Short mmCIF file of C-alpha atoms and ligand atoms in Angstrom, two decimals:
data_model
loop_
_atom_site.label_atom_id
_atom_site.label_comp_id
_atom_site.label_asym_id
_atom_site.label_seq_id
_atom_site.Cartn_x
_atom_site.Cartn_y
_atom_site.Cartn_z
CA GLN A 761 -49.46 -11.07 -53.79
CA SER A 762 -49.35 -12.88 -50.46
CA VAL A 763 -46.27 -14.30 -48.82
CA ALA A 764 -46.65 -17.04 -46.23
CA ILE A 765 -43.88 -17.37 -43.68
CA VAL A 766 -43.56 -20.64 -41.79
CA LEU A 767 -41.52 -20.44 -38.60
CA GLY A 768 -41.33 -22.33 -35.34
CA THR A 769 -38.15 -21.72 -33.35
CA ARG A 770 -36.21 -18.88 -31.76
CA PRO A 771 -33.65 -18.41 -34.55
CA GLU A 772 -36.34 -18.46 -37.25
CA ILE A 773 -38.31 -15.70 -35.50
CA ILE A 774 -35.16 -13.54 -35.24
CA LYS A 775 -33.96 -14.16 -38.80
CA PHE A 776 -37.42 -13.72 -40.31
CA ALA A 777 -37.98 -10.38 -38.53
CA PRO A 778 -36.28 -8.32 -41.29
CA ILE A 779 -38.33 -10.13 -43.96
CA ILE A 780 -41.59 -9.53 -42.10
CA ASP A 781 -40.60 -5.84 -41.85
CA ALA A 782 -39.77 -5.76 -45.57
CA CYS A 783 -43.23 -7.18 -46.41
CA GLU A 784 -44.81 -4.49 -44.27
CA ARG A 785 -42.69 -1.80 -45.96
CA ARG A 786 -43.82 -3.02 -49.37
CA GLY A 787 -47.43 -3.32 -48.33
CA VAL A 788 -47.73 -7.00 -49.24
CA ARG A 789 -49.77 -9.44 -47.20
CA CYS A 790 -47.57 -11.55 -44.97
CA LEU A 791 -49.24 -14.60 -43.45
CA ILE A 792 -47.25 -15.83 -40.45
CA VAL A 793 -47.75 -19.50 -39.68
CA HIS A 794 -46.12 -20.54 -36.39
CA THR A 795 -45.75 -24.29 -35.98
CA GLY A 796 -45.42 -24.01 -32.20
CA GLN A 797 -42.17 -26.00 -32.19
CA HIS A 798 -40.93 -23.48 -29.61
CA TYR A 799 -43.64 -22.44 -27.17
CA SER A 800 -41.98 -21.45 -23.89
CA PRO A 801 -42.36 -17.66 -23.65
CA ASP A 802 -38.60 -17.10 -23.40
CA LEU A 803 -38.00 -19.02 -26.65
CA ASP A 804 -41.04 -17.65 -28.45
CA SER A 805 -43.38 -14.79 -27.51
CA VAL A 806 -40.60 -12.64 -26.04
CA PHE A 807 -39.11 -12.26 -29.52
CA PHE A 808 -42.41 -11.26 -31.14
CA GLU A 809 -42.85 -8.59 -28.46
CA GLU A 810 -39.29 -7.27 -28.47
CA LEU A 811 -38.91 -7.21 -32.26
CA GLU A 812 -42.43 -5.73 -32.57
CA LEU A 813 -43.61 -8.44 -34.93
CA PRO A 814 -47.29 -9.03 -35.68
CA GLU A 815 -48.83 -12.00 -33.89
CA PRO A 816 -48.87 -15.11 -36.09
CA GLU A 817 -52.22 -15.57 -37.78
CA TYR A 818 -51.94 -19.28 -37.10
CA ASN A 819 -50.22 -21.03 -34.22
CA LEU A 820 -50.42 -24.74 -34.87
CA GLY A 821 -49.34 -25.65 -31.33
CA VAL A 822 -47.35 -28.69 -32.41
CA GLY A 823 -44.85 -28.51 -29.54
CA SER A 824 -42.15 -31.06 -28.76
CA GLY A 825 -41.96 -34.69 -29.84
CA SER A 826 -39.95 -37.24 -31.78
CA HIS A 827 -38.76 -36.06 -35.19
CA GLY A 828 -41.41 -38.09 -37.02
CA ILE A 829 -44.33 -37.02 -34.87
CA GLN A 830 -43.23 -33.40 -34.67
CA THR A 831 -42.53 -33.02 -38.41
CA GLY A 832 -45.54 -35.11 -39.49
CA THR A 833 -48.00 -33.22 -37.29
CA MET A 834 -46.67 -29.94 -38.63
CA LEU A 835 -46.94 -31.13 -42.23
CA ALA A 836 -50.63 -32.02 -41.90
CA SER A 837 -51.50 -28.81 -40.06
CA ILE A 838 -49.56 -26.51 -42.40
CA GLU A 839 -51.17 -28.17 -45.42
CA SER A 840 -54.60 -27.39 -44.11
CA VAL A 841 -53.67 -23.71 -43.56
CA PHE A 842 -52.29 -23.47 -47.11
CA LEU A 843 -55.44 -25.05 -48.55
CA ASP A 844 -57.54 -22.38 -46.83
CA GLU A 845 -55.25 -19.43 -47.52
CA ALA A 846 -53.70 -20.30 -50.92
CA PRO A 847 -50.61 -18.12 -50.52
CA ASP A 848 -48.74 -17.14 -53.69
CA VAL A 849 -45.36 -18.07 -52.24
CA VAL A 850 -44.08 -19.71 -49.07
CA LEU A 851 -40.85 -18.84 -47.28
CA VAL A 852 -38.99 -21.07 -44.86
CA GLN A 853 -35.69 -20.30 -43.11
CA GLY A 854 -32.78 -22.37 -41.90
CA ASP A 855 -32.78 -26.04 -41.01
CA THR A 856 -35.30 -26.96 -38.31
CA ASN A 857 -38.14 -29.46 -38.44
CA SER A 858 -40.47 -26.48 -38.95
CA THR A 859 -38.42 -25.50 -42.01
CA LEU A 860 -38.73 -29.01 -43.44
CA ALA A 861 -42.46 -29.32 -42.78
CA GLY A 862 -43.21 -25.87 -44.26
CA ALA A 863 -41.25 -26.61 -47.43
CA LEU A 864 -42.80 -30.06 -47.93
CA ALA A 865 -46.35 -28.83 -47.32
CA ALA A 866 -45.87 -26.09 -49.93
CA VAL A 867 -44.17 -28.14 -52.62
CA LYS A 868 -46.75 -30.94 -52.39
CA LEU A 869 -49.52 -28.41 -53.04
CA GLY A 870 -47.60 -26.89 -55.95
CA ILE A 871 -47.03 -23.58 -54.12
CA PRO A 872 -43.63 -22.03 -54.91
CA VAL A 873 -41.32 -22.17 -51.92
CA GLY A 874 -38.25 -20.08 -51.12
CA HIS A 875 -35.50 -21.26 -48.76
CA VAL A 876 -33.82 -18.48 -46.81
CA GLU A 877 -30.28 -19.41 -45.72
CA ALA A 878 -29.90 -22.10 -48.38
CA GLY A 879 -26.74 -23.99 -49.31
CA LEU A 880 -25.32 -24.54 -45.80
CA ARG A 881 -23.67 -27.92 -45.30
CA SER A 882 -21.86 -29.41 -42.31
CA TYR A 883 -21.53 -32.73 -44.17
CA ASP A 884 -22.41 -34.39 -40.87
CA ARG A 885 -25.48 -36.52 -41.41
CA GLU A 886 -25.76 -37.22 -37.70
CA MET A 887 -27.11 -33.71 -37.30
CA PRO A 888 -30.89 -33.72 -37.85
CA GLU A 889 -30.46 -30.21 -39.25
CA GLU A 890 -28.21 -31.45 -42.07
CA ILE A 891 -30.94 -33.72 -43.43
CA ASN A 892 -33.41 -30.84 -43.26
CA ARG A 893 -31.05 -28.50 -45.15
CA VAL A 894 -30.42 -30.95 -47.97
CA VAL A 895 -34.09 -31.85 -48.47
CA VAL A 896 -35.32 -28.26 -48.34
CA ASP A 897 -32.68 -27.00 -50.77
CA HIS A 898 -33.66 -29.70 -53.23
CA VAL A 899 -37.41 -29.02 -53.17
CA ALA A 900 -37.20 -25.21 -53.10
CA ASP A 901 -38.10 -23.13 -56.15
CA PHE A 902 -35.98 -20.23 -54.88
CA CYS A 903 -32.76 -20.72 -52.93
CA PHE A 904 -31.37 -17.74 -51.03
CA PRO A 905 -27.80 -18.62 -50.02
CA PRO A 906 -26.17 -16.07 -47.73
CA THR A 907 -22.74 -16.26 -49.38
CA PRO A 908 -21.18 -17.09 -52.76
CA ASP A 909 -19.66 -20.24 -51.23
CA ALA A 910 -23.11 -21.49 -50.21
CA ALA A 911 -24.32 -20.75 -53.75
CA ASP A 912 -21.43 -22.83 -55.13
CA ILE A 913 -22.56 -25.76 -53.00
CA LEU A 914 -26.09 -25.50 -54.39
CA GLU A 915 -24.76 -25.34 -57.94
CA SER A 916 -22.51 -28.34 -57.39
CA GLU A 917 -25.55 -30.31 -56.16
CA HIS A 918 -27.58 -29.20 -59.21
CA VAL A 919 -30.55 -28.05 -57.13
CA PRO A 920 -33.52 -27.39 -59.42
CA GLY A 921 -34.52 -23.98 -58.00
CA SER A 922 -33.11 -20.59 -58.92
CA ILE A 923 -30.18 -19.38 -56.80
CA HIS A 924 -29.90 -15.81 -55.49
CA VAL A 925 -27.05 -14.75 -53.19
CA THR A 926 -28.61 -12.34 -50.71
CA GLY A 927 -26.45 -12.18 -47.59
CA ASN A 928 -27.91 -13.38 -44.29
CA THR A 929 -30.89 -11.60 -42.76
CA ILE A 930 -29.13 -11.76 -39.39
CA VAL A 931 -26.92 -8.89 -40.63
CA ASP A 932 -30.10 -6.87 -41.28
CA ALA A 933 -31.31 -7.73 -37.77
CA ILE A 934 -28.02 -6.79 -36.11
CA HIS A 935 -27.93 -3.47 -37.99
CA SER A 936 -31.44 -2.73 -36.73
CA TYR A 937 -30.98 -3.82 -33.12
CA ARG A 938 -27.34 -3.48 -32.10
CA ASP A 939 -27.58 0.17 -31.06
CA VAL A 940 -31.03 -0.35 -29.58
CA ALA A 941 -29.56 -3.13 -27.44
CA ALA A 942 -26.71 -0.87 -26.31
CA ARG A 943 -29.24 1.81 -25.31
CA LYS A 944 -32.01 -0.28 -23.86
CA SER A 945 -30.53 -3.44 -22.39
CA ASP A 946 -29.45 -3.29 -18.75
CA VAL A 947 -28.25 -6.89 -18.79
CA LEU A 948 -24.64 -6.01 -17.88
CA ASP A 949 -25.84 -4.21 -14.75
CA ARG A 950 -28.37 -6.89 -13.91
CA LEU A 951 -25.79 -9.64 -14.11
CA ASP A 952 -23.07 -7.41 -12.61
CA LEU A 953 -20.69 -7.81 -15.58
CA GLU A 954 -17.91 -5.60 -16.95
CA PRO A 955 -17.56 -5.44 -20.76
CA GLY A 956 -14.67 -7.66 -21.92
CA GLU A 957 -14.42 -9.36 -18.54
CA PHE A 958 -16.68 -12.38 -19.03
CA TYR A 959 -17.36 -15.20 -21.46
CA LEU A 960 -20.64 -16.09 -23.11
CA LEU A 961 -21.55 -19.76 -23.38
CA THR A 962 -24.38 -21.45 -25.28
CA ALA A 963 -24.75 -25.19 -25.86
CA HIS A 964 -27.90 -26.91 -27.02
CA ARG A 965 -27.15 -29.16 -30.04
CA ALA A 966 -28.77 -32.56 -29.63
CA GLU A 967 -25.58 -34.43 -30.59
CA ASN A 968 -23.72 -32.58 -27.82
CA VAL A 969 -26.03 -32.17 -24.86
CA ASP A 970 -27.90 -35.46 -25.29
CA ASP A 971 -24.54 -37.20 -24.72
CA ALA A 972 -23.63 -36.99 -21.02
CA GLU A 973 -19.89 -37.38 -21.55
CA ARG A 974 -19.71 -34.76 -24.29
CA PHE A 975 -21.82 -32.26 -22.41
CA ALA A 976 -19.68 -32.63 -19.27
CA SER A 977 -16.47 -32.37 -21.29
CA MET A 978 -17.61 -29.11 -22.94
CA LEU A 979 -18.45 -27.60 -19.57
CA ASP A 980 -15.09 -28.80 -18.25
CA GLY A 981 -13.24 -27.10 -21.15
CA VAL A 982 -14.98 -23.78 -20.54
CA ALA A 983 -14.41 -24.09 -16.76
CA ARG A 984 -10.67 -24.55 -17.33
CA VAL A 985 -10.52 -21.33 -19.37
CA VAL A 986 -12.54 -19.58 -16.67
CA GLU A 987 -10.10 -20.74 -14.03
CA SER A 988 -6.91 -19.85 -15.89
CA THR A 989 -8.11 -16.37 -16.94
CA GLY A 990 -10.21 -15.38 -13.92
CA ARG A 991 -13.28 -14.47 -15.97
CA GLU A 992 -16.70 -15.94 -15.34
CA ALA A 993 -18.80 -17.58 -18.09
CA ILE A 994 -22.51 -16.76 -18.46
CA TYR A 995 -24.63 -19.60 -19.80
CA PRO A 996 -28.20 -18.69 -20.88
CA ILE A 997 -29.45 -22.23 -20.97
CA HIS A 998 -31.72 -23.79 -23.61
CA PRO A 999 -34.52 -25.94 -22.08
CA ARG A 1000 -33.17 -29.06 -23.80
CA SER A 1001 -29.82 -28.59 -22.06
CA LYS A 1002 -31.45 -27.73 -18.74
CA ALA A 1003 -33.39 -31.01 -18.88
CA ARG A 1004 -30.23 -32.98 -19.71
CA LEU A 1005 -28.26 -31.50 -16.79
CA VAL A 1006 -30.90 -32.89 -14.45
CA GLU A 1007 -31.28 -36.21 -16.29
CA PHE A 1008 -27.52 -36.87 -16.38
CA ASP A 1009 -26.95 -35.42 -12.92
CA ILE A 1010 -24.21 -33.13 -14.25
CA GLU A 1011 -22.99 -30.50 -11.83
CA VAL A 1012 -22.15 -27.24 -13.60
CA PRO A 1013 -18.55 -26.34 -12.68
CA GLU A 1014 -17.76 -23.29 -10.60
CA GLY A 1015 -17.28 -20.14 -12.65
CA ILE A 1016 -20.05 -20.99 -15.12
CA ARG A 1017 -23.20 -19.07 -14.22
CA VAL A 1018 -26.37 -20.60 -15.62
CA VAL A 1019 -29.16 -18.10 -16.36
CA GLU A 1020 -32.52 -18.44 -18.09
CA PRO A 1021 -32.66 -17.94 -21.90
CA LEU A 1022 -32.37 -14.23 -22.62
CA PRO A 1023 -34.43 -11.94 -24.83
CA PHE A 1024 -32.65 -10.94 -28.05
CA LEU A 1025 -31.57 -7.43 -27.01
CA ASP A 1026 -29.98 -8.70 -23.79
CA PHE A 1027 -28.31 -11.57 -25.61
CA LEU A 1028 -27.02 -9.25 -28.35
CA ARG A 1029 -25.61 -6.93 -25.69
CA LEU A 1030 -23.73 -9.82 -24.07
CA GLU A 1031 -22.49 -11.04 -27.46
CA SER A 1032 -21.25 -7.54 -28.31
CA THR A 1033 -19.32 -7.12 -25.06
CA THR A 1034 -18.02 -10.60 -24.24
CA ALA A 1035 -14.32 -11.41 -24.41
CA LEU A 1036 -15.09 -14.63 -26.27
CA ALA A 1037 -18.09 -16.84 -27.01
CA PHE A 1038 -18.14 -20.61 -26.55
CA THR A 1039 -20.98 -22.13 -28.52
CA ASP A 1040 -22.43 -24.93 -30.60
CA SER A 1041 -25.14 -22.66 -32.04
CA GLY A 1042 -25.28 -21.80 -35.72
CA GLY A 1043 -26.59 -18.30 -35.15
CA VAL A 1044 -24.03 -17.44 -32.49
CA GLN A 1045 -21.17 -18.35 -34.85
CA GLU A 1046 -22.57 -15.84 -37.35
CA GLU A 1047 -23.44 -13.10 -34.89
CA THR A 1048 -20.06 -13.07 -33.12
CA CYS A 1049 -18.36 -12.93 -36.53
CA ILE A 1050 -20.52 -9.94 -37.52
CA LEU A 1051 -19.92 -8.22 -34.16
CA GLY A 1052 -16.12 -8.66 -34.27
CA VAL A 1053 -16.06 -11.02 -31.29
CA PRO A 1054 -14.00 -14.24 -31.35
CA CYS A 1055 -15.82 -17.56 -31.13
CA VAL A 1056 -14.88 -21.10 -30.14
CA THR A 1057 -17.28 -23.61 -31.65
CA MET A 1058 -17.65 -26.78 -29.63
CA ARG A 1059 -18.46 -29.07 -32.52
CA TYR A 1060 -16.59 -31.20 -35.03
CA SER A 1061 -17.92 -29.47 -38.12
CA THR A 1062 -19.54 -26.22 -39.14
CA GLU A 1063 -21.93 -25.27 -41.91
CA ARG A 1064 -20.63 -21.71 -41.50
CA PRO A 1065 -17.00 -22.16 -42.67
CA GLU A 1066 -16.88 -18.51 -43.77
CA THR A 1067 -16.55 -17.56 -40.09
CA VAL A 1068 -13.45 -19.77 -39.81
CA HIS A 1069 -11.96 -18.51 -43.10
CA VAL A 1070 -12.08 -14.88 -41.98
CA GLY A 1071 -10.46 -15.79 -38.64
CA ALA A 1072 -13.47 -15.18 -36.39
CA ASN A 1073 -14.18 -18.75 -35.34
CA CYS A 1074 -12.27 -21.87 -34.35
CA VAL A 1075 -13.99 -25.28 -34.59
CA ALA A 1076 -12.54 -26.99 -31.55
CA GLY A 1077 -14.55 -30.17 -31.02
CA THR A 1078 -15.82 -31.07 -27.57
CA ASP A 1079 -12.70 -32.28 -25.73
CA ALA A 1080 -11.81 -30.05 -22.79
CA VAL A 1081 -8.14 -29.73 -23.77
CA ASP A 1082 -9.00 -28.75 -27.35
CA ILE A 1083 -11.45 -26.12 -26.10
CA VAL A 1084 -8.73 -24.63 -23.90
CA ASP A 1085 -6.24 -24.55 -26.81
CA ALA A 1086 -8.78 -22.95 -29.13
CA ALA A 1087 -9.68 -20.31 -26.54
CA GLU A 1088 -6.04 -19.36 -26.14
CA ILE A 1089 -5.70 -18.79 -29.89
CA MET A 1090 -9.00 -16.92 -30.23
CA LEU A 1091 -8.34 -14.63 -27.23
CA GLY A 1092 -5.44 -13.22 -29.24
CA LYS A 1093 -7.71 -12.00 -32.07
CA ASP A 1094 -8.50 -8.31 -32.48
CA GLY A 1095 -11.88 -8.73 -34.18
CA SER A 1096 -10.99 -6.86 -37.36
CA TRP A 1097 -12.06 -9.40 -39.96
CA PRO A 1098 -14.33 -8.81 -42.96
CA ILE A 1099 -18.00 -9.77 -42.54
CA PRO A 1100 -18.83 -12.55 -44.99
CA PHE A 1101 -22.64 -12.45 -44.64
CA GLY A 1102 -23.55 -9.38 -46.70
CA ASP A 1103 -24.36 -5.73 -46.08
CA GLY A 1104 -27.65 -5.95 -44.22
CA ASP A 1105 -29.96 -5.78 -47.22
CA ALA A 1106 -30.76 -9.49 -47.44
CA ALA A 1107 -34.48 -9.06 -46.81
CA GLU A 1108 -34.86 -6.51 -49.62
CA ARG A 1109 -32.86 -8.72 -51.98
CA ILE A 1110 -35.13 -11.65 -51.19
CA MET A 1111 -38.21 -9.53 -51.89
CA ASP A 1112 -36.68 -8.38 -55.18
CA ALA A 1113 -35.81 -11.94 -56.23
CA LEU A 1114 -39.40 -13.01 -55.54
CA ALA A 1115 -40.56 -10.03 -57.60
CA VAL A 1116 -42.71 -8.91 -54.67
CA PRO A 1117 -44.09 -5.58 -55.88
CA ASP A 1118 -43.49 -2.52 -53.78
CA ALA A 1119 -47.19 -1.66 -53.48
CA LYS A 1120 -46.51 1.36 -51.26
CA SER A 1121 -44.12 3.05 -53.68
CA GLU A 1122 -46.46 2.23 -56.61
CA VAL A 1123 -49.26 4.05 -54.80
CA ALA A 1124 -46.91 6.97 -54.19
CA GLN A 1125 -46.03 7.29 -57.88
C1 UD1 B 455 -34.52 -26.86 -32.43
C2 UD1 B 455 -33.91 -27.20 -33.79
C3 UD1 B 455 -32.46 -26.76 -33.81
C4 UD1 B 455 -32.31 -25.31 -33.43
C5 UD1 B 455 -33.02 -25.02 -32.10
C6 UD1 B 455 -33.00 -23.54 -31.84
C7 UD1 B 455 -34.75 -29.21 -34.96
C8 UD1 B 455 -34.48 -30.62 -35.31
N1 UD1 B 455 -33.95 -28.64 -34.05
O1 UD1 B 455 -33.84 -27.62 -31.45
O2 UD1 B 455 -31.93 -26.93 -35.12
O3 UD1 B 455 -30.94 -25.00 -33.29
O4 UD1 B 455 -34.38 -25.47 -32.18
O5 UD1 B 455 -33.08 -23.26 -30.48
O6 UD1 B 455 -35.68 -28.62 -35.48
N2 UD1 B 455 -38.45 -27.25 -25.14
C9 UD1 B 455 -39.06 -26.45 -24.19
N3 UD1 B 455 -39.70 -25.33 -24.62
C10 UD1 B 455 -39.81 -25.00 -25.92
C11 UD1 B 455 -39.22 -25.83 -26.87
C12 UD1 B 455 -38.54 -26.94 -26.47
O7 UD1 B 455 -38.98 -26.70 -23.00
O8 UD1 B 455 -40.41 -23.97 -26.22
C13 UD1 B 455 -37.69 -28.43 -24.69
C14 UD1 B 455 -38.51 -29.71 -24.71
O9 UD1 B 455 -38.05 -30.49 -23.64
C15 UD1 B 455 -38.07 -30.35 -26.02
C16 UD1 B 455 -36.63 -29.91 -26.16
O10 UD1 B 455 -36.59 -28.60 -25.59
O11 UD1 B 455 -38.22 -31.74 -26.00
C17 UD1 B 455 -36.14 -29.86 -27.59
O12 UD1 B 455 -36.97 -29.07 -28.40
P1 UD1 B 455 -37.02 -29.29 -29.99
O13 UD1 B 455 -37.93 -28.31 -30.61
O14 UD1 B 455 -37.25 -30.72 -30.31
O15 UD1 B 455 -35.56 -29.02 -30.46
P2 UD1 B 455 -34.49 -27.92 -30.05
O16 UD1 B 455 -33.43 -28.59 -29.24
O17 UD1 B 455 -35.16 -26.73 -29.49
N1 UDP B 456 -30.48 -16.09 -28.60
C1 UDP B 456 -31.22 -15.28 -27.73
N2 UDP B 456 -31.19 -15.57 -26.38
C2 UDP B 456 -30.47 -16.59 -25.86
C3 UDP B 456 -29.72 -17.41 -26.75
C4 UDP B 456 -29.76 -17.13 -28.12
O1 UDP B 456 -31.87 -14.33 -28.15
O2 UDP B 456 -30.49 -16.78 -24.65
C5 UDP B 456 -30.54 -15.82 -30.04
C6 UDP B 456 -29.20 -15.56 -30.69
O3 UDP B 456 -28.88 -14.19 -30.69
C7 UDP B 456 -29.43 -16.08 -32.11
C8 UDP B 456 -30.42 -17.19 -31.94
O4 UDP B 456 -31.03 -16.99 -30.66
O5 UDP B 456 -30.02 -15.07 -32.92
C9 UDP B 456 -29.71 -18.52 -31.97
O6 UDP B 456 -30.58 -19.51 -31.59
P1 UDP B 456 -30.10 -20.98 -31.22
O7 UDP B 456 -28.69 -20.95 -30.77
O8 UDP B 456 -31.12 -21.51 -30.29
O9 UDP B 456 -30.28 -21.77 -32.59
P2 UDP B 456 -29.31 -22.07 -33.84
O10 UDP B 456 -28.85 -20.78 -34.39
O11 UDP B 456 -28.20 -22.95 -33.35
O12 UDP B 456 -30.21 -22.83 -34.76
#
């Protein structure tokens, strides 16, 4: 049996790492097809190196572009790889344009496709990711929702594929790398930070940073918290956001330190030791929840409501005053909430649901 994995962006590489490892453990062929949606080394190759993943067999080099051009170019290129390789099953993860193109290419060739992290809904159709989630869930043969609530959403939408609650593979990844990060990462020293005495900030969503007023208001909100509490905020900046700062001529307020995007172990170390995270990222909402760190989400909706229900996350919007209010509430949390994303065996559960044989243990028997 061969499993093809289509990925293209930073979060897909990180969340697929446990599945790639599980394929290796079981001795099944895993064909990695990289669309090239992310290509800058600090959004791409650094994660393959750090997480010790095999190089993709194909890198389609699609790069950046409008949604139509980017997704369409991927679709054509992925189709041609699948025609040559005829994988038995295709896996896609999350909600990016790479996810959409991988799923469509597979389903149109009649190759079974599994969607990892299925059933997430923000119910905000202005997010390009929301369209991708809905389409992929409805063409997938196997849906792997991380939580029972996500499975309920899929059932209520009568998706045609089978539904298997697996947990989120990010729990697997954090279990594997949290201690490694604590041992190996010197990011706190490098940035001269004391645990618990700084904030972590990420902001890259198109609907936020492509809007000059919103982007400035988010930075203003974080800067006000910085000023009133005397703790600096560290902002590893996504290239989209970096470009917008220049384009909109936005000056980053004092107390927010912009740094380049960080490798996963450094980022995980900062997430584990920050007093609070400000973010609009999907993955950061999950990871802070898993790590017992409070999070303020600078958006008007979340497709990860479980993080809010357990008390780990507050969806504040993008107004500066609302961000300040949310931070005040979240700074009072002690981090002792239950983790809603499973026990860290999501990758093995996905392999089991796909009936991927454990070739290695069969040989051993
Ligand atoms: C994409 C995903 C988003 C995900 C994010 C993870 C879609 C629609 N969006 O957003 O869901 O949260 O990845 O980080 O799929 N750029 C570089 N180097 C790169 C990649 C991009 O400089 O390696 C710059 C380019 O200027 C590009 C811009 O970032 O135009 C946006 O890249 P794109 O891939 O379109 O979307 P992301 O914002 O990265
Ligand atoms: N991440 C990282 N370095 C950074 C910022 C984020 O390694 O400088 C990781 C983070 O730990 C998470 C993933 O990237 O696993 C989240 O990616 P992003 O926020 O770009 O995408 P989203 O989750 O919103 O789709």
